[in-house]
PDB file of C-alpha atoms (C1' of nucleotides) in Angstrom:
ATOM      1  CA  MET T1402       1.851   2.460 -15.450  1.00  0.00           C
ATOM      2  CA  PRO T1403       5.147   3.334 -16.834  1.00  0.00           C
ATOM      3  CA  GLU T1404       8.189   2.474 -14.997  1.00  0.00           C
ATOM      4  CA  LEU T1405      11.916   3.175 -16.389  1.00  0.00           C
ATOM      5  CA  PRO T1406      11.756   0.595 -19.138  1.00  0.00           C
ATOM      6  CA  GLU T1407       8.540   1.926 -20.607  1.00  0.00           C
ATOM      7  CA  VAL T1408       9.741   5.472 -20.067  1.00  0.00           C
ATOM      8  CA  GLU T1409      12.925   4.525 -21.946  1.00  0.00           C
ATOM      9  CA  THR T1410      10.930   3.016 -24.760  1.00  0.00           C
ATOM     10  CA  VAL T1411       8.790   6.138 -25.341  1.00  0.00           C
ATOM     11  CA  VAL T1412      12.043   8.326 -25.444  1.00  0.00           C
ATOM     12  CA  ARG T1413      13.701   6.153 -28.005  1.00  0.00           C
ATOM     13  CA  ASP T1414      10.386   5.890 -29.999  1.00  0.00           C
ATOM     14  CA  LEU T1415       9.934   9.948 -29.814  1.00  0.00           C
ATOM     15  CA  ARG T1416      13.601  10.742 -30.324  1.00  0.00           C
ATOM     16  CA  PRO T1417      13.760  10.484 -34.260  1.00  0.00           C
ATOM     17  CA  LEU T1418      10.139  11.790 -34.678  1.00  0.00           C
ATOM     18  CA  LEU T1419      10.942  14.859 -32.342  1.00  0.00           C
ATOM     19  CA  VAL T1420      14.506  16.038 -32.764  1.00  0.00           C
ATOM     20  CA  GLY T1421      14.635  18.989 -35.249  1.00  0.00           C
ATOM     21  CA  ARG T1422      10.949  19.441 -35.267  1.00  0.00           C
ATOM     22  CA  SER T1423       9.332  22.706 -33.490  1.00  0.00           C
ATOM     23  CA  PHE T1424       5.779  23.247 -32.054  1.00  0.00           C
ATOM     24  CA  ILE T1425       3.497  25.336 -34.395  1.00  0.00           C
ATOM     25  CA  GLU T1426       0.487  25.174 -32.209  1.00  0.00           C
ATOM     26  CA  ILE T1427      -0.231  23.834 -28.686  1.00  0.00           C
ATOM     27  CA  THR T1428      -3.848  22.645 -27.682  1.00  0.00           C
ATOM     28  CA  VAL T1429      -4.809  21.719 -24.089  1.00  0.00           C
ATOM     29  CA  SER T1430      -8.190  20.330 -22.836  1.00  0.00           C
ATOM     30  CA  LYS T1431     -10.018  21.816 -20.121  1.00  0.00           C
ATOM     31  CA  LYS T1432      -9.387  19.064 -17.700  1.00  0.00           C
ATOM     32  CA  ALA T1433      -6.409  19.722 -15.416  1.00  0.00           C
ATOM     33  CA  LEU T1434      -3.492  17.374 -15.132  1.00  0.00           C
ATOM     34  CA  ARG T1435      -1.614  16.745 -11.930  1.00  0.00           C
ATOM     35  CA  ARG T1436       0.212  20.080 -12.504  1.00  0.00           C
ATOM     36  CA  LYS T1437      -2.068  22.329 -14.140  1.00  0.00           C
ATOM     37  CA  TRP T1438      -0.776  23.643 -17.693  1.00  0.00           C
ATOM     38  CA  SER T1439      -0.322  27.328 -18.081  1.00  0.00           C
ATOM     39  CA  ARG T1440      -1.060  29.171 -21.266  1.00  0.00           C
ATOM     40  CA  SER T1441       1.707  31.760 -20.504  1.00  0.00           C
ATOM     41  CA  TRP T1442       4.315  28.961 -21.150  1.00  0.00           C
ATOM     42  CA  GLU T1443       3.351  28.875 -24.825  1.00  0.00           C
ATOM     43  CA  VAL T1444       4.666  31.966 -25.899  1.00  0.00           C
ATOM     44  CA  HIS T1445       8.141  30.286 -25.088  1.00  0.00           C
ATOM     45  CA  LEU T1446       7.582  27.090 -26.495  1.00  0.00           C
ATOM     46  CA  LEU T1447       6.230  27.899 -29.897  1.00  0.00           C
ATOM     47  CA  GLY T1448       8.871  27.955 -32.846  1.00  0.00           C
ATOM     48  CA  GLN T1449      11.574  26.346 -30.508  1.00  0.00           C
ATOM     49  CA  ARG T1450      13.397  23.492 -32.448  1.00  0.00           C
ATOM     50  CA  THR T1451      13.614  20.566 -30.216  1.00  0.00           C
ATOM     51  CA  ARG T1452      17.472  19.603 -29.664  1.00  0.00           C
ATOM     52  CA  ALA T1453      17.315  16.426 -27.603  1.00  0.00           C
ATOM     53  CA  ILE T1454      14.852  13.963 -25.617  1.00  0.00           C
ATOM     54  CA  HIS T1455      16.171  12.411 -22.422  1.00  0.00           C
ATOM     55  CA  ARG T1456      15.063  10.110 -19.804  1.00  0.00           C
ATOM     56  CA  ARG T1457      15.785  10.507 -16.004  1.00  0.00           C
ATOM     57  CA  GLY T1458      13.945   8.038 -13.783  1.00  0.00           C
ATOM     58  CA  LYS T1459      10.580   7.970 -14.839  1.00  0.00           C
ATOM     59  CA  TRP T1460      10.805  11.444 -16.162  1.00  0.00           C
ATOM     60  CA  ILE T1461      10.902  12.540 -19.972  1.00  0.00           C
ATOM     61  CA  LEU T1462      12.797  15.671 -20.601  1.00  0.00           C
ATOM     62  CA  ILE T1463      12.558  17.655 -23.877  1.00  0.00           C
ATOM     63  CA  ASP T1464      15.377  19.999 -24.669  1.00  0.00           C
ATOM     64  CA  LEU T1465      13.962  22.990 -26.659  1.00  0.00           C
ATOM     65  CA  GLY T1466      17.248  25.253 -26.807  1.00  0.00           C
ATOM     66  CA  GLU T1467      16.743  27.051 -23.725  1.00  0.00           C
ATOM     67  CA  PRO T1468      13.242  25.889 -22.435  1.00  0.00           C
ATOM     68  CA  TRP T1469      12.720  22.594 -21.318  1.00  0.00           C
ATOM     69  CA  LEU T1470       9.550  20.371 -21.114  1.00  0.00           C
ATOM     70  CA  LEU T1471       9.372  17.931 -18.294  1.00  0.00           C
ATOM     71  CA  VAL T1472       6.695  14.997 -18.560  1.00  0.00           C
ATOM     72  CA  HIS T1473       5.490  12.333 -16.351  1.00  0.00           C
ATOM     73  CA  LEU T1474       3.140   9.705 -17.495  1.00  0.00           C
ATOM     74  CA  GLY T1475       1.681   8.682 -14.124  1.00  0.00           C
ATOM     75  CA  MET T1476      -0.275   5.683 -14.063  1.00  0.00           C
ATOM     76  CA  THR T1477      -1.951   5.948 -17.645  1.00  0.00           C
ATOM     77  CA  GLY T1478       0.020   8.498 -19.599  1.00  0.00           C
ATOM     78  CA  GLN T1479       0.803   8.007 -23.275  1.00  0.00           C
ATOM     79  CA  PHE T1480       3.065  10.269 -25.110  1.00  0.00           C
ATOM     80  CA  THR T1481       3.038   9.571 -28.783  1.00  0.00           C
ATOM     81  CA  VAL T1482       3.912  11.176 -32.334  1.00  0.00           C
ATOM     82  CA  VAL T1483       1.006  10.412 -34.808  1.00  0.00           C
ATOM     83  CA  SER T1484      -0.052  12.152 -38.053  1.00  0.00           C
ATOM     84  CA  ALA T1485      -2.601  15.228 -37.444  1.00  0.00           C
ATOM     85  CA  LYS T1486      -5.013  13.404 -39.633  1.00  0.00           C
ATOM     86  CA  VAL T1487      -5.542  10.610 -36.982  1.00  0.00           C
ATOM     87  CA  PRO T1488      -8.631  11.442 -34.911  1.00  0.00           C
ATOM     88  CA  ARG T1489      -7.511  12.387 -31.444  1.00  0.00           C
ATOM     89  CA  GLU T1490      -8.667   9.816 -28.814  1.00  0.00           C
ATOM     90  CA  THR T1491     -10.695  10.621 -25.668  1.00  0.00           C
ATOM     91  CA  HIS T1492      -8.493  11.723 -22.699  1.00  0.00           C
ATOM     92  CA  THR T1493      -6.112  13.613 -24.820  1.00  0.00           C
ATOM     93  CA  HIS T1494      -5.029  16.400 -22.939  1.00  0.00           C
ATOM     94  CA  VAL T1495      -2.112  18.205 -24.400  1.00  0.00           C
ATOM     95  CA  VAL T1496      -1.443  18.494 -28.231  1.00  0.00           C
ATOM     96  CA  PHE T1497       1.788  19.830 -29.788  1.00  0.00           C
ATOM     97  CA  SER T1498       1.222  20.439 -33.365  1.00  0.00           C
ATOM     98  CA  LEU T1499       4.538  19.922 -35.185  1.00  0.00           C
ATOM     99  CA  ASP T1500       6.165  21.427 -38.402  1.00  0.00           C
ATOM    100  CA  ASP T1501       5.803  18.278 -40.364  1.00  0.00           C
ATOM    101  CA  ALA T1502       2.013  17.521 -39.974  1.00  0.00           C
ATOM    102  CA  ASN T1503       2.374  15.259 -37.142  1.00  0.00           C
ATOM    103  CA  GLU T1504       1.203  15.803 -33.758  1.00  0.00           C
ATOM    104  CA  LEU T1505       2.948  15.035 -30.356  1.00  0.00           C
ATOM    105  CA  ARG T1506       0.000  13.953 -28.084  1.00  0.00           C
ATOM    106  CA  PHE T1507      -0.150  13.537 -24.383  1.00  0.00           C
ATOM    107  CA  ARG T1508      -3.145  11.205 -23.423  1.00  0.00           C
ATOM    108  CA  ASP T1509      -3.666  10.322 -19.947  1.00  0.00           C
ATOM    109  CA  VAL T1510      -7.010   8.537 -18.831  1.00  0.00           C
ATOM    110  CA  ARG T1511      -6.586   8.843 -14.980  1.00  0.00           C
ATOM    111  CA  ARG T1512      -4.670  12.466 -15.117  1.00  0.00           C
ATOM    112  CA  PHE T1513      -2.076  11.385 -12.725  1.00  0.00           C
ATOM    113  CA  GLY T1514       0.600  12.573 -15.089  1.00  0.00           C
ATOM    114  CA  SER T1515       2.094  15.780 -15.906  1.00  0.00           C
ATOM    115  CA  VAL T1516       3.348  18.180 -18.757  1.00  0.00           C
ATOM    116  CA  THR T1517       5.593  21.114 -17.200  1.00  0.00           C
ATOM    117  CA  TYR T1518       7.386  23.992 -18.771  1.00  0.00           C
ATOM    118  CA  TYR T1519      10.792  25.072 -17.333  1.00  0.00           C
ATOM    119  CA  PRO T1520      12.623  28.103 -18.391  1.00  0.00           C
ATOM    120  CA  SER T1521      16.051  26.595 -18.362  1.00  0.00           C
ATOM    121  CA  ARG T1522      18.051  23.406 -17.754  1.00  0.00           C
ATOM    122  CA  VAL T1523      19.178  25.056 -14.380  1.00  0.00           C
ATOM    123  CA  LYS T1524      15.760  25.445 -13.026  1.00  0.00           C
ATOM    124  CA  LEU T1525      14.821  21.663 -14.084  1.00  0.00           C
ATOM    125  CA  ASP T1526      17.982  20.576 -12.301  1.00  0.00           C
ATOM    126  CA  ALA T1527      16.989  22.490  -9.376  1.00  0.00           C
ATOM    127  CA  HIS T1528      13.574  20.393  -9.397  1.00  0.00           C
ATOM    128  CA  PHE T1529      15.205  17.266  -9.298  1.00  0.00           C
ATOM    129  CA  LEU T1530      17.614  18.321  -6.626  1.00  0.00           C
ATOM    130  CA  GLN T1531      14.898  19.585  -4.330  1.00  0.00           C
ATOM    131  CA  LYS T1532      12.950  16.074  -4.906  1.00  0.00           C
ATOM    132  CA  GLY T1533      16.167  14.315  -3.915  1.00  0.00           C
ATOM    133  CA  LEU T1534      15.819  12.093  -7.209  1.00  0.00           C
ATOM    134  CA  GLY T1535      18.346   9.269  -6.789  1.00  0.00           C
ATOM    135  CA  PRO T1536      20.656   7.799  -9.242  1.00  0.00           C
ATOM    136  CA  GLU T1537      19.836   5.704 -12.533  1.00  0.00           C
ATOM    137  CA  PRO T1538      19.926   2.093 -11.694  1.00  0.00           C
ATOM    138  CA  PHE T1539      22.446   1.513 -14.335  1.00  0.00           C
ATOM    139  CA  ASP T1540      24.858   4.135 -12.722  1.00  0.00           C
ATOM    140  CA  LEU T1541      24.240   3.093  -9.206  1.00  0.00           C
ATOM    141  CA  ASP T1542      27.582   2.801  -7.142  1.00  0.00           C
ATOM    142  CA  PRO T1543      27.682  -0.671  -5.433  1.00  0.00           C
ATOM    143  CA  ASP T1544      29.035   1.037  -2.090  1.00  0.00           C
ATOM    144  CA  CYS T1545      26.317   3.816  -2.236  1.00  0.00           C
ATOM    145  CA  TRP T1546      23.812   1.315  -2.811  1.00  0.00           C
ATOM    146  CA  GLY T1547      25.057  -0.995   0.191  1.00  0.00           C
ATOM    147  CA  GLU T1548      25.117   1.946   2.300  1.00  0.00           C
ATOM    148  CA  SER T1549      21.574   2.851   1.567  1.00  0.00           C
ATOM    149  CA  LEU T1550      20.484  -0.788   2.379  1.00  0.00           C
ATOM    150  CA  ARG T1551      22.551  -0.714   5.522  1.00  0.00           C
ATOM    151  CA  ASN T1552      21.214   2.658   7.112  1.00  0.00           C
ATOM    152  CA  THR T1553      17.462   1.518   6.977  1.00  0.00           C
ATOM    153  CA  ARG T1554      14.999  -0.632   8.713  1.00  0.00           C
ATOM    154  CA  ARG T1555      12.416  -0.393   5.893  1.00  0.00           C
ATOM    155  CA  SER T1556      11.578  -3.425   3.703  1.00  0.00           C
ATOM    156  CA  LEU T1557      13.390  -4.138   0.485  1.00  0.00           C
ATOM    157  CA  LYS T1558      10.114  -3.515  -1.412  1.00  0.00           C
ATOM    158  CA  ALA T1559       9.936   0.070   0.130  1.00  0.00           C
ATOM    159  CA  ILE T1560      13.328   0.756  -0.622  1.00  0.00           C
ATOM    160  CA  LEU T1561      13.024  -0.143  -4.097  1.00  0.00           C
ATOM    161  CA  LEU T1562      10.265   1.840  -4.722  1.00  0.00           C
ATOM    162  CA  ASP T1563      11.769   5.043  -3.210  1.00  0.00           C
ATOM    163  CA  GLN T1564      12.744   7.196  -6.044  1.00  0.00           C
ATOM    164  CA  THR T1565      15.241   8.868  -3.918  1.00  0.00           C
ATOM    165  CA  VAL T1566      17.207   5.875  -3.407  1.00  0.00           C
ATOM    166  CA  VAL T1567      17.194   4.723  -6.929  1.00  0.00           C
ATOM    167  CA  ALA T1568      15.241   6.275  -9.668  1.00  0.00           C
ATOM    168  CA  GLY T1569      12.878   4.332 -12.092  1.00  0.00           C
ATOM    169  CA  VAL T1570      11.773   1.274 -10.346  1.00  0.00           C
ATOM    170  CA  GLY T1571       8.104   0.722  -9.834  1.00  0.00           C
ATOM    171  CA  ASN T1572       5.826  -1.936  -8.484  1.00  0.00           C
ATOM    172  CA  ILE T1573       6.400  -4.490 -11.374  1.00  0.00           C
ATOM    173  CA  TYR T1574      10.007  -4.342 -11.683  1.00  0.00           C
ATOM    174  CA  ALA T1575      10.644  -4.185  -7.982  1.00  0.00           C
ATOM    175  CA  ASP T1576       8.803  -7.506  -7.447  1.00  0.00           C
ATOM    176  CA  GLU T1577      10.595  -9.083 -10.526  1.00  0.00           C
ATOM    177  CA  SER T1578      13.947  -7.885  -9.011  1.00  0.00           C
ATOM    178  CA  LEU T1579      13.631  -9.473  -5.881  1.00  0.00           C
ATOM    179  CA  PHE T1580      12.379 -12.734  -7.266  1.00  0.00           C
ATOM    180  CA  GLU T1581      15.530 -12.344  -9.519  1.00  0.00           C
ATOM    181  CA  ALA T1582      17.750 -11.897  -6.531  1.00  0.00           C
ATOM    182  CA  ARG T1583      15.842 -14.595  -4.474  1.00  0.00           C
ATOM    183  CA  LEU T1584      15.341 -12.088  -1.779  1.00  0.00           C
ATOM    184  CA  HIS T1585      11.858 -12.014   0.218  1.00  0.00           C
ATOM    185  CA  PRO T1586      10.246  -8.413  -0.209  1.00  0.00           C
ATOM    186  CA  THR T1587       9.712  -7.900   3.529  1.00  0.00           C
ATOM    187  CA  LEU T1588      13.219  -8.396   4.177  1.00  0.00           C
ATOM    188  CA  VAL T1589      14.749  -5.242   6.059  1.00  0.00           C
ATOM    189  CA  GLY T1590      17.589  -3.473   4.368  1.00  0.00           C
ATOM    190  CA  GLN T1591      19.734  -3.464   7.336  1.00  0.00           C
ATOM    191  CA  THR T1592      19.917  -7.256   7.489  1.00  0.00           C
ATOM    192  CA  LEU T1593      21.352  -7.824   4.069  1.00  0.00           C
ATOM    193  CA  ASN T1594      24.927  -9.130   3.702  1.00  0.00           C
ATOM    194  CA  PRO T1595      27.306  -7.312   1.197  1.00  0.00           C
ATOM    195  CA  LYS T1596      26.683 -10.280  -1.363  1.00  0.00           C
ATOM    196  CA  GLN T1597      23.047 -10.178  -1.102  1.00  0.00           C
ATOM    197  CA  ALA T1598      22.959  -6.165  -1.539  1.00  0.00           C
ATOM    198  CA  GLU T1599      25.144  -6.606  -4.476  1.00  0.00           C
ATOM    199  CA  GLN T1600      22.990  -9.604  -5.817  1.00  0.00           C
ATOM    200  CA  LEU T1601      19.893  -7.240  -5.691  1.00  0.00           C
ATOM    201  CA  ARG T1602      21.690  -4.444  -7.399  1.00  0.00           C
ATOM    202  CA  LEU T1603      22.596  -6.568 -10.502  1.00  0.00           C
ATOM    203  CA  ALA T1604      18.929  -8.238 -10.378  1.00  0.00           C
ATOM    204  CA  ILE T1605      17.623  -4.674 -10.925  1.00  0.00           C
ATOM    205  CA  VAL T1606      20.070  -4.055 -13.913  1.00  0.00           C
ATOM    206  CA  SER T1607      19.556  -7.423 -15.330  1.00  0.00           C
ATOM    207  CA  VAL T1608      15.352  -7.067 -15.148  1.00  0.00           C
ATOM    208  CA  LEU T1609      15.476  -3.507 -16.386  1.00  0.00           C
ATOM    209  CA  THR T1610      17.776  -4.474 -19.264  1.00  0.00           C
ATOM    210  CA  ARG T1611      15.595  -7.285 -20.297  1.00  0.00           C
ATOM    211  CA  ALA T1612      12.489  -5.120 -20.028  1.00  0.00           C
ATOM    212  CA  ILE T1613      13.999  -2.187 -22.324  1.00  0.00           C
ATOM    213  CA  GLU T1614      14.790  -5.067 -24.822  1.00  0.00           C
ATOM    214  CA  LYS T1615      11.209  -6.145 -24.810  1.00  0.00           C
ATOM    215  CA  ARG T1616      10.028  -2.408 -25.125  1.00  0.00           C
ATOM    216  CA  GLY T1617       8.375  -2.491 -21.519  1.00  0.00           C
ATOM    217  CA  SER T1618       5.166  -3.955 -20.272  1.00  0.00           C
ATOM    218  CA  SER T1619       1.741  -3.414 -21.678  1.00  0.00           C
ATOM    219  CA  ILE T1620      -0.772  -4.563 -19.203  1.00  0.00           C
ATOM    220  CA  ARG T1621      -3.624  -2.036 -20.153  1.00  0.00           C
ATOM    221  CA  ASP T1622      -2.808   1.336 -21.054  1.00  0.00           C
ATOM    222  CA  TYR T1623       0.853   1.640 -21.869  1.00  0.00           C
ATOM    223  CA  VAL T1624       2.049   2.207 -25.474  1.00  0.00           C
ATOM    224  CA  GLY T1625       5.444   3.509 -26.667  1.00  0.00           C
ATOM    225  CA  GLY T1626       6.000   6.666 -28.457  1.00  0.00           C
ATOM    226  CA  SER T1627       5.077   5.326 -32.072  1.00  0.00           C
ATOM    227  CA  GLY T1628       1.689   3.625 -30.439  1.00  0.00           C
ATOM    228  CA  LEU T1629       3.206   0.142 -30.173  1.00  0.00           C
ATOM    229  CA  ARG T1630       2.421  -2.218 -27.134  1.00  0.00           C
ATOM    230  CA  GLY T1631       5.427  -3.801 -25.315  1.00  0.00           C
ATOM    231  CA  GLN T1632       6.022  -7.352 -24.778  1.00  0.00           C
ATOM    232  CA  MET T1633       7.612  -7.778 -21.315  1.00  0.00           C
ATOM    233  CA  GLN T1634       4.273  -8.684 -19.683  1.00  0.00           C
ATOM    234  CA  ASP T1635       4.537 -12.077 -21.151  1.00  0.00           C
ATOM    235  CA  GLU T1636       7.752 -12.658 -19.269  1.00  0.00           C
ATOM    236  CA  PHE T1637       6.644 -11.791 -15.688  1.00  0.00           C
ATOM    237  CA  ARG T1638       7.814 -14.473 -13.454  1.00  0.00           C
ATOM    238  CA  VAL T1639       5.948 -13.166 -10.395  1.00  0.00           C
ATOM    239  CA  TYR T1640       3.857  -9.934 -10.819  1.00  0.00           C
ATOM    240  CA  GLY T1641       0.196 -10.693 -11.545  1.00  0.00           C
ATOM    241  CA  ARG T1642       0.999 -14.544 -11.302  1.00  0.00           C
ATOM    242  CA  THR T1643      -0.615 -14.930  -7.836  1.00  0.00           C
ATOM    243  CA  GLY T1644      -1.415 -18.669  -7.453  1.00  0.00           C
ATOM    244  CA  GLU T1645       0.336 -19.670 -10.598  1.00  0.00           C
ATOM    245  CA  PRO T1646       3.562 -21.909 -10.302  1.00  0.00           C
ATOM    246  CA  CYS T1647       6.684 -20.345  -9.697  1.00  0.00           C
ATOM    247  CA  VAL T1648       8.988 -21.067 -13.000  1.00  0.00           C
ATOM    248  CA  ARG T1649      11.796 -22.183 -10.773  1.00  0.00           C
ATOM    249  CA  CYS T1650      10.242 -24.458  -8.247  1.00  0.00           C
ATOM    250  CA  ARG T1651       6.304 -24.773  -9.045  1.00  0.00           C
ATOM    251  CA  THR T1652       5.450 -23.396  -5.710  1.00  0.00           C
ATOM    252  CA  GLU T1653       2.339 -21.156  -5.745  1.00  0.00           C
ATOM    253  CA  ILE T1654       3.224 -17.535  -6.116  1.00  0.00           C
ATOM    254  CA  GLU T1655       1.840 -15.387  -3.354  1.00  0.00           C
ATOM    255  CA  ARG T1656       0.479 -11.904  -3.229  1.00  0.00           C
ATOM    256  CA  ILE T1657       0.613  -9.637  -0.112  1.00  0.00           C
ATOM    257  CA  ALA T1658      -0.044  -5.927   0.582  1.00  0.00           C
ATOM    258  CA  LEU T1659       3.284  -4.086   1.368  1.00  0.00           C
ATOM    259  CA  ALA T1660       4.434  -0.480   1.233  1.00  0.00           C
ATOM    260  CA  GLY T1661       0.825   0.240   0.135  1.00  0.00           C
ATOM    261  CA  ARG T1662       1.063  -1.955  -3.109  1.00  0.00           C
ATOM    262  CA  SER T1663       0.421  -5.440  -4.163  1.00  0.00           C
ATOM    263  CA  THR T1664       3.503  -7.591  -3.854  1.00  0.00           C
ATOM    264  CA  HIS T1665       4.106 -10.984  -5.596  1.00  0.00           C
ATOM    265  CA  PHE T1666       6.782 -13.416  -4.708  1.00  0.00           C
ATOM    266  CA  CYS T1667       7.521 -17.008  -4.406  1.00  0.00           C
ATOM    267  CA  PRO T1668       7.477 -18.146  -0.808  1.00  0.00           C
ATOM    268  CA  LYS T1669       9.953 -20.893  -1.468  1.00  0.00           C
ATOM    269  CA  CYS T1670      12.603 -19.330  -3.616  1.00  0.00           C
ATOM    270  CA  GLN T1671      12.510 -16.075  -1.828  1.00  0.00           C
ATOM    271  CA  ARG T1672      13.123 -17.068   1.816  1.00  0.00           C
ATOM    272  CA  LYS T1673      12.798 -14.625   4.645  1.00  0.00           C
ATOM    273  CA  ARG T1674      16.092 -16.061   6.050  1.00  0.00           C
ATOM    274  CA  VAL T1675      19.247 -13.817   5.735  1.00  0.00           C
TER     275      VAL T1675
ATOM    276  C1'  DA C1193      11.818   6.706  11.124  1.00  0.00           C
ATOM    277  C1'  DC C1194       8.649   4.182   9.054  1.00  0.00           C
ATOM    278  C1'  DA C1195       4.217   1.927   8.044  1.00  0.00           C
ATOM    279  C1'  DG C1196      -0.346   2.662   6.633  1.00  0.00           C
ATOM    280  C1'  DG C1197      -4.056   4.898   4.930  1.00  0.00           C
ATOM    281  C1'  DA C1198      -6.054   8.421   2.070  1.00  0.00           C
ATOM    282  C1'  DT C1199      -5.855  11.072  -1.972  1.00  0.00           C
ATOM    283  C1'  DC C1200      -5.690  12.726  -6.777  1.00  0.00           C
ATOM    284  C1'  DC C1201      -8.631  10.123 -11.204  1.00  0.00           C
ATOM    285  C1'  DT C1202     -10.979   6.828 -14.645  1.00  0.00           C
ATOM    286  C1'  DG C1203     -12.383   2.214 -16.180  1.00  0.00           C
ATOM    287  C1'  DG C1204     -12.260  -2.551 -16.487  1.00  0.00           C
ATOM    288  C1'  DG C1205     -13.630  -6.996 -14.460  1.00  0.00           C
ATOM    289  C1'  DG C1206     -16.051 -10.130 -11.025  1.00  0.00           C
ATOM    290  C1'  DG C1207     -20.068 -11.069  -8.450  1.00  0.00           C
ATOM    291  C1'  DC C1208     -24.854 -10.842  -7.641  1.00  0.00           C
TER     292       DC C1208
ATOM    293  C1'  DT Q 877     -28.385  -4.813 -18.269  1.00  0.00           C
ATOM    294  C1'  DG Q 878     -27.125  -2.642 -14.077  1.00  0.00           C
ATOM    295  C1'  DC Q 879     -25.116  -1.883  -9.423  1.00  0.00           C
ATOM    296  C1'  DC Q 880     -21.541  -2.385  -6.073  1.00  0.00           C
ATOM    297  C1'  DC Q 881     -16.986  -3.257  -4.902  1.00  0.00           C
ATOM    298  C1'  DC Q 882     -12.149  -3.987  -5.767  1.00  0.00           C
ATOM    299  C1'  DC Q 883      -8.223  -3.393  -8.610  1.00  0.00           C
ATOM    300  C1'  DA Q 884      -4.642  -0.929 -11.268  1.00  0.00           C
ATOM    301  C1'  DG Q 885       2.956   0.463 -14.140  1.00  0.00           C
ATOM    302  C1'  DG Q 886       2.836   6.646  -9.193  1.00  0.00           C
ATOM    303  C1'  DA Q 887       3.491  10.277  -5.961  1.00  0.00           C
ATOM    304  C1'  DT Q 888       2.471  12.829  -2.051  1.00  0.00           C
ATOM    305  C1'  DC Q 889       0.579  14.173   2.173  1.00  0.00           C
ATOM    306  C1'  DC Q 890      -1.105  13.041   6.844  1.00  0.00           C
ATOM    307  C1'  DT Q 891      -1.524  10.288  11.090  1.00  0.00           C
ATOM    308  C1'  DG Q 892       0.145   7.505  14.656  1.00  0.00           C
TER     309       DG Q 892
END
DNA sequence: ACAGGATCCTGGGGGC
DNA sequence: TGCCCCCAGGATCCTG
């Protein structure tokens, strides 16, 4: 589910509820997440005061002094702080009881998400380095971005989904960014001129910024760190609007399969010409 | 190098 | 009501 704007919203919601708190108990369900939770981590986590919470791409990083927690929401992950009195919902897989009678809960219906312990920031950085996680969209250097496009024969859609090129864009915001930039999703990176490359970079920044302002998109499962749904789903211009009229030209929005994902675009506004 | 498919999971919706 | 098929905000591995 969650792309950069959703993860950013979770982090902003959790920050005031989590910083300064410590874990007094950790409860884990029997069902395994994408990376299995190890009970041996718990001794290192209990009693540690939370110093900060950050986002990197679609990852959530919790700074507990020396140890860190790394969280990925996968497709259906929810990461919320609620009163311990609130009954736990089904599919709640990890619960961190806080020292203020609240609980930090990780719930994930499809279990594609993960909650992982790292003993230090250095180990965490090594993990990202090994994955080759790309730059944040807001810090993306125009020349570096242009270079990434010039050097590949892949489609724009595939490039946007590649977390090593730019971190945090997923299926929804890839489609919305391509519409904003008026570029066809099947266009090959190599064929863009510098002006178009820059248009696309700016479109990504603009779309993600707007989505953060709207607290992300809640289509089905997504909620922010305090349980509230987002509002950006009401402003999609192509995603999920197959057959509906384009907001710019009234042409019917088309849907194709590309890079293994459903892809939505306006065949008139997003021409294949370069 | 890159596209496409399968995989990990569960649940919702549509068609019959 | 039930069953079957398709679909889903992600990441990763394998094949051709």
